[in-house]
mmCIF file of N, CA, C and O in Angstrom:
data_model
loop_
_atom_site.group_PDB
_atom_site.id
_atom_site.type_symbol
_atom_site.label_atom_id
_atom_site.label_comp_id
_atom_site.label_asym_id
_atom_site.label_seq_id
_atom_site.Cartn_x
_atom_site.Cartn_y
_atom_site.Cartn_z
ATOM 1 N N MET A 236 0.845 -1.170 0.000
ATOM 2 C CA MET A 236 0.000 0.000 0.000
ATOM 3 C C MET A 236 0.895 1.240 0.000
ATOM 4 O O MET A 236 1.922 1.263 0.652
ATOM 5 N N LYS A 237 0.488 2.249 -0.704
ATOM 6 C CA LYS A 237 1.274 3.482 -0.777
ATOM 7 C C LYS A 237 0.703 4.526 0.170
ATOM 8 O O LYS A 237 -0.499 4.577 0.402
ATOM 9 N N ALA A 238 1.598 5.366 0.695
ATOM 10 C CA ALA A 238 1.197 6.453 1.588
ATOM 11 C C ALA A 238 1.807 7.764 1.097
ATOM 12 O O ALA A 238 2.892 7.776 0.516
ATOM 13 N N ASP A 239 1.109 8.848 1.358
ATOM 14 C CA ASP A 239 1.613 10.169 1.020
ATOM 15 C C ASP A 239 2.599 10.673 2.065
ATOM 16 O O ASP A 239 3.443 11.519 1.775
ATOM 17 N N LEU A 240 2.474 10.148 3.280
ATOM 18 C CA LEU A 240 3.289 10.606 4.404
ATOM 19 C C LEU A 240 3.536 9.429 5.325
ATOM 20 O O LEU A 240 2.625 8.628 5.572
ATOM 21 N N VAL A 241 4.770 9.276 5.825
ATOM 22 C CA VAL A 241 5.105 8.209 6.770
ATOM 23 C C VAL A 241 5.582 8.850 8.065
ATOM 24 O O VAL A 241 6.451 9.722 8.046
ATOM 25 N N LEU A 242 5.004 8.415 9.184
ATOM 26 C CA LEU A 242 5.361 8.941 10.501
ATOM 27 C C LEU A 242 5.861 7.812 11.393
ATOM 28 O O LEU A 242 5.344 6.696 11.342
ATOM 29 N N VAL A 243 6.868 8.113 12.197
ATOM 30 C CA VAL A 243 7.351 7.186 13.214
ATOM 31 C C VAL A 243 6.902 7.753 14.551
ATOM 32 O O VAL A 243 7.287 8.860 14.919
ATOM 33 N N ILE A 244 6.068 6.995 15.248
ATOM 34 C CA ILE A 244 5.495 7.492 16.494
ATOM 35 C C ILE A 244 6.227 6.912 17.697
ATOM 36 O O ILE A 244 6.881 5.878 17.608
ATOM 37 N N SER A 245 6.118 7.608 18.820
ATOM 38 C CA SER A 245 6.690 7.163 20.081
ATOM 39 C C SER A 245 5.864 7.762 21.208
ATOM 40 O O SER A 245 4.926 8.517 20.966
ATOM 41 N N LYS A 246 6.240 7.460 22.444
ATOM 42 C CA LYS A 246 5.539 8.044 23.585
ATOM 43 C C LYS A 246 5.718 9.554 23.612
ATOM 44 O O LYS A 246 4.822 10.284 23.995
ATOM 45 N N GLU A 247 6.883 10.019 23.200
ATOM 46 C CA GLU A 247 7.168 11.450 23.182
ATOM 47 C C GLU A 247 6.531 12.152 21.988
ATOM 48 O O GLU A 247 6.187 13.316 22.049
ATOM 49 N N ASN A 248 6.426 11.456 20.876
ATOM 50 C CA ASN A 248 5.869 12.008 19.635
ATOM 51 C C ASN A 248 4.698 11.144 19.188
ATOM 52 O O ASN A 248 4.844 10.296 18.308
ATOM 53 N N THR A 249 3.550 11.375 19.793
ATOM 54 C CA THR A 249 2.379 10.565 19.483
ATOM 55 C C THR A 249 1.838 10.893 18.089
ATOM 56 O O THR A 249 2.183 11.917 17.502
ATOM 57 N N LEU A 250 0.993 10.021 17.601
ATOM 58 C CA LEU A 250 0.402 10.230 16.286
ATOM 59 C C LEU A 250 -0.393 11.527 16.254
ATOM 60 O O LEU A 250 -0.245 12.326 15.327
ATOM 61 N N SER A 251 -1.201 11.775 17.268
ATOM 62 C CA SER A 251 -2.023 12.987 17.259
ATOM 63 C C SER A 251 -1.174 14.253 17.330
ATOM 64 O O SER A 251 -1.478 15.240 16.661
ATOM 65 N N SER A 252 -0.084 14.243 18.097
ATOM 66 C CA SER A 252 0.763 15.440 18.174
ATOM 67 C C SER A 252 1.470 15.703 16.849
ATOM 68 O O SER A 252 1.608 16.853 16.429
ATOM 69 N N GLN A 253 1.896 14.654 16.169
ATOM 70 C CA GLN A 253 2.558 14.836 14.874
ATOM 71 C C GLN A 253 1.574 15.327 13.810
ATOM 72 O O GLN A 253 1.898 16.204 13.006
ATOM 73 N N ILE A 254 0.366 14.785 13.810
ATOM 74 C CA ILE A 254 -0.650 15.238 12.855
ATOM 75 C C ILE A 254 -0.988 16.699 13.105
ATOM 76 O O ILE A 254 -1.123 17.487 12.170
ATOM 77 N N ASN A 255 -1.099 17.094 14.370
ATOM 78 C CA ASN A 255 -1.384 18.493 14.693
ATOM 79 C C ASN A 255 -0.250 19.415 14.263
ATOM 80 O O ASN A 255 -0.497 20.533 13.812
ATOM 81 N N LYS A 256 0.999 18.975 14.383
ATOM 82 C CA LYS A 256 2.137 19.786 13.941
ATOM 83 C C LYS A 256 2.125 19.979 12.426
ATOM 84 O O LYS A 256 2.476 21.039 11.925
ATOM 85 N N ILE A 257 1.720 18.973 11.700
ATOM 86 C CA ILE A 257 1.739 19.032 10.240
ATOM 87 C C ILE A 257 0.543 19.813 9.699
ATOM 88 O O ILE A 257 0.690 20.686 8.848
ATOM 89 N N PHE A 258 -0.649 19.509 10.193
ATOM 90 C CA PHE A 258 -1.876 20.081 9.631
ATOM 91 C C PHE A 258 -2.467 21.217 10.467
ATOM 92 O O PHE A 258 -3.412 21.862 10.032
ATOM 93 N N GLY A 259 -1.949 21.435 11.648
ATOM 94 C CA GLY A 259 -2.500 22.469 12.522
ATOM 95 C C GLY A 259 -3.485 21.889 13.519
ATOM 96 O O GLY A 259 -3.920 20.740 13.398
ATOM 97 N N ASN A 260 -3.839 22.692 14.499
ATOM 98 C CA ASN A 260 -4.708 22.228 15.576
ATOM 99 C C ASN A 260 -6.138 21.952 15.142
ATOM 100 O O ASN A 260 -6.903 21.347 15.890
ATOM 101 N N ASP A 261 -6.532 22.384 13.939
ATOM 102 C CA ASP A 261 -7.892 22.120 13.481
ATOM 103 C C ASP A 261 -8.061 20.698 12.951
ATOM 104 O O ASP A 261 -9.165 20.264 12.663
ATOM 105 N N CYS A 262 -6.979 19.938 12.844
ATOM 106 C CA CYS A 262 -7.028 18.561 12.361
ATOM 107 C C CYS A 262 -7.073 17.606 13.554
ATOM 108 O O CYS A 262 -6.270 17.719 14.471
ATOM 109 N N ARG A 263 -7.989 16.674 13.548
ATOM 110 C CA ARG A 263 -8.158 15.708 14.642
ATOM 111 C C ARG A 263 -8.072 14.288 14.101
ATOM 112 O O ARG A 263 -8.338 14.026 12.931
ATOM 113 N N LEU A 264 -7.724 13.362 14.992
ATOM 114 C CA LEU A 264 -7.652 11.964 14.590
ATOM 115 C C LEU A 264 -9.007 11.433 14.143
ATOM 116 O O LEU A 264 -9.078 10.467 13.392
ATOM 117 N N GLY A 265 -10.092 12.062 14.581
ATOM 118 C CA GLY A 265 -11.423 11.645 14.167
ATOM 119 C C GLY A 265 -11.668 11.795 12.681
ATOM 120 O O GLY A 265 -12.612 11.221 12.138
ATOM 121 N N GLU A 266 -10.823 12.564 12.010
ATOM 122 C CA GLU A 266 -10.931 12.737 10.559
ATOM 123 C C GLU A 266 -10.363 11.546 9.798
ATOM 124 O O GLU A 266 -10.488 11.474 8.579
ATOM 125 N N PHE A 267 -9.711 10.621 10.498
ATOM 126 C CA PHE A 267 -9.000 9.526 9.849
ATOM 127 C C PHE A 267 -9.645 8.186 10.155
ATOM 128 O O PHE A 267 -10.225 7.981 11.203
ATOM 129 N N SER A 268 -9.501 7.280 9.218
ATOM 130 C CA SER A 268 -9.988 5.919 9.370
ATOM 131 C C SER A 268 -8.876 4.960 8.965
ATOM 132 O O SER A 268 -8.174 5.205 7.990
ATOM 133 N N THR A 269 -8.721 3.869 9.705
ATOM 134 C CA THR A 269 -7.721 2.857 9.362
ATOM 135 C C THR A 269 -8.169 2.128 8.108
ATOM 136 O O THR A 269 -9.294 1.650 8.022
ATOM 137 N N ILE A 270 -7.266 2.059 7.136
ATOM 138 C CA ILE A 270 -7.611 1.393 5.877
ATOM 139 C C ILE A 270 -6.772 0.150 5.617
ATOM 140 O O ILE A 270 -7.031 -0.580 4.666
ATOM 141 N N GLY A 271 -5.754 -0.099 6.452
ATOM 142 C CA GLY A 271 -4.948 -1.296 6.250
ATOM 143 C C GLY A 271 -3.790 -1.383 7.228
ATOM 144 O O GLY A 271 -3.435 -0.408 7.884
ATOM 145 N N LYS A 272 -3.228 -2.580 7.321
ATOM 146 C CA LYS A 272 -2.072 -2.833 8.186
ATOM 147 C C LYS A 272 -1.191 -3.875 7.517
ATOM 148 O O LYS A 272 -1.675 -4.719 6.763
ATOM 149 N N ASP A 273 0.096 -3.790 7.797
ATOM 150 C CA ASP A 273 1.009 -4.859 7.428
ATOM 151 C C ASP A 273 2.002 -5.034 8.580
ATOM 152 O O ASP A 273 1.766 -4.525 9.673
ATOM 153 N N GLU A 274 3.106 -5.750 8.354
ATOM 154 C CA GLU A 274 4.051 -6.026 9.438
ATOM 155 C C GLU A 274 4.613 -4.760 10.075
ATOM 156 O O GLU A 274 4.849 -4.720 11.277
ATOM 157 N N ARG A 275 4.858 -3.745 9.268
ATOM 158 C CA ARG A 275 5.518 -2.536 9.754
ATOM 159 C C ARG A 275 4.581 -1.359 9.968
ATOM 160 O O ARG A 275 4.786 -0.576 10.881
ATOM 161 N N TYR A 276 3.606 -1.184 9.122
ATOM 162 C CA TYR A 276 2.837 0.059 9.099
ATOM 163 C C TYR A 276 1.342 -0.153 9.306
ATOM 164 O O TYR A 276 0.790 -1.180 8.920
ATOM 165 N N THR A 277 0.720 0.873 9.855
ATOM 166 C CA THR A 277 -0.732 1.006 9.871
ATOM 167 C C THR A 277 -1.059 2.185 8.969
ATOM 168 O O THR A 277 -0.405 3.228 9.047
ATOM 169 N N TYR A 278 -2.042 2.027 8.101
ATOM 170 C CA TYR A 278 -2.387 3.058 7.118
ATOM 171 C C TYR A 278 -3.726 3.689 7.494
ATOM 172 O O TYR A 278 -4.694 2.986 7.781
ATOM 173 N N ILE A 279 -3.735 5.021 7.496
ATOM 174 C CA ILE A 279 -4.970 5.750 7.777
ATOM 175 C C ILE A 279 -5.236 6.734 6.648
ATOM 176 O O ILE A 279 -4.308 7.218 6.004
ATOM 177 N N ASN A 280 -6.515 6.978 6.406
ATOM 178 C CA ASN A 280 -6.927 7.884 5.348
ATOM 179 C C ASN A 280 -7.831 8.946 5.948
ATOM 180 O O ASN A 280 -8.659 8.654 6.803
ATOM 181 N N SER A 281 -7.693 10.178 5.479
ATOM 182 C CA SER A 281 -8.498 11.281 5.985
ATOM 183 C C SER A 281 -9.814 11.385 5.233
ATOM 184 O O SER A 281 -9.856 11.237 4.018
ATOM 185 N N PHE A 282 -10.898 11.661 5.974
ATOM 186 C CA PHE A 282 -12.203 11.888 5.358
ATOM 187 C C PHE A 282 -12.260 13.256 4.689
ATOM 188 O O PHE A 282 -12.943 13.441 3.703
ATOM 189 N N THR A 283 -11.553 14.242 5.261
ATOM 190 C CA THR A 283 -11.670 15.623 4.791
ATOM 191 C C THR A 283 -10.493 16.090 3.942
ATOM 192 O O THR A 283 -10.590 17.108 3.281
ATOM 193 N N ARG A 284 -9.402 15.376 3.979
ATOM 194 C CA ARG A 284 -8.207 15.746 3.207
ATOM 195 C C ARG A 284 -7.849 14.589 2.290
ATOM 196 O O ARG A 284 -8.100 13.444 2.585
ATOM 197 N N SER A 285 -7.231 14.874 1.218
ATOM 198 C CA SER A 285 -6.845 13.840 0.257
ATOM 199 C C SER A 285 -5.460 13.320 0.602
ATOM 200 O O SER A 285 -4.499 13.586 -0.121
ATOM 201 N N ILE A 286 -5.361 12.576 1.704
ATOM 202 C CA ILE A 286 -4.045 12.100 2.121
ATOM 203 C C ILE A 286 -4.164 10.747 2.812
ATOM 204 O O ILE A 286 -5.116 10.473 3.522
ATOM 205 N N THR A 287 -3.171 9.907 2.541
ATOM 206 C CA THR A 287 -3.023 8.633 3.228
ATOM 207 C C THR A 287 -1.732 8.694 4.018
ATOM 208 O O THR A 287 -0.688 9.070 3.493
ATOM 209 N N ILE A 288 -1.807 8.330 5.293
ATOM 210 C CA ILE A 288 -0.650 8.361 6.183
ATOM 211 C C ILE A 288 -0.356 6.951 6.655
ATOM 212 O O ILE A 288 -1.267 6.208 7.022
ATOM 213 N N ALA A 289 0.920 6.588 6.621
ATOM 214 C CA ALA A 289 1.373 5.330 7.215
ATOM 215 C C ALA A 289 2.125 5.690 8.482
ATOM 216 O O ALA A 289 2.892 6.650 8.501
ATOM 217 N N TYR A 290 1.883 4.939 9.555
ATOM 218 C CA TYR A 290 2.642 5.193 10.776
ATOM 219 C C TYR A 290 3.127 3.892 11.377
ATOM 220 O O TYR A 290 2.563 2.824 11.149
ATOM 221 N N THR A 291 4.212 3.999 12.119
ATOM 222 C CA THR A 291 4.842 2.841 12.738
ATOM 223 C C THR A 291 5.623 3.296 13.955
ATOM 224 O O THR A 291 5.672 4.481 14.264
ATOM 225 N N THR A 292 6.259 2.352 14.631
ATOM 226 C CA THR A 292 7.146 2.663 15.750
ATOM 227 C C THR A 292 8.572 2.265 15.367
ATOM 228 O O THR A 292 8.770 1.482 14.445
ATOM 229 N N GLU A 293 9.543 2.809 16.079
ATOM 230 C CA GLU A 293 10.941 2.433 15.818
ATOM 231 C C GLU A 293 11.149 0.938 16.028
ATOM 232 O O GLU A 293 11.890 0.316 15.288
ATOM 233 N N GLU A 294 10.482 0.374 17.029
ATOM 234 C CA GLU A 294 10.624 -1.057 17.324
ATOM 235 C C GLU A 294 10.188 -1.913 16.150
ATOM 236 O O GLU A 294 10.836 -2.895 15.807
ATOM 237 N N LYS A 295 9.075 -1.538 15.530
ATOM 238 C CA LYS A 295 8.600 -2.313 14.372
ATOM 239 C C LYS A 295 9.544 -2.175 13.191
ATOM 240 O O LYS A 295 9.774 -3.140 12.460
ATOM 241 N N LEU A 296 10.081 -0.983 12.985
ATOM 242 C CA LEU A 296 11.028 -0.777 11.880
ATOM 243 C C LEU A 296 12.296 -1.590 12.085
ATOM 244 O O LEU A 296 12.763 -2.278 11.185
ATOM 245 N N ILE A 297 12.859 -1.523 13.274
ATOM 246 C CA ILE A 297 14.100 -2.249 13.568
ATOM 247 C C ILE A 297 13.856 -3.750 13.532
ATOM 248 O O ILE A 297 14.634 -4.501 12.950
ATOM 249 N N GLY A 298 12.760 -4.192 14.128
ATOM 250 C CA GLY A 298 12.438 -5.616 14.184
ATOM 251 C C GLY A 298 12.228 -6.235 12.821
ATOM 252 O O GLY A 298 12.532 -7.404 12.591
ATOM 253 N N SER A 299 11.724 -5.473 11.891
ATOM 254 C CA SER A 299 11.450 -6.009 10.566
ATOM 255 C C SER A 299 12.717 -6.245 9.751
ATOM 256 O O SER A 299 12.708 -6.956 8.766
ATOM 257 N N TYR A 300 13.815 -5.617 10.160
ATOM 258 C CA TYR A 300 15.084 -5.784 9.435
ATOM 259 C C TYR A 300 15.998 -6.824 10.080
ATOM 260 O O TYR A 300 17.051 -7.122 9.548
ATOM 261 N N LEU A 301 15.608 -7.343 11.229
ATOM 262 C CA LEU A 301 16.440 -8.343 11.904
ATOM 263 C C LEU A 301 16.155 -9.731 11.416
ATOM 264 O O LEU A 301 15.170 -10.069 10.928
#
């Protein structure tokens, strides 16, 4: 699956905080719906914006290469 934007999330940099930094405080996670998952990424799509975002954690990225 292809994504327009890939984010690596952590406890310090949550998905909602990163989305707010990119799109501004008027963007909420409620605008997004999960559309798919694989070993590394979860894919979400926005209802109001034409964008697909993939997100993952550092652990999943590192683990997938071992």
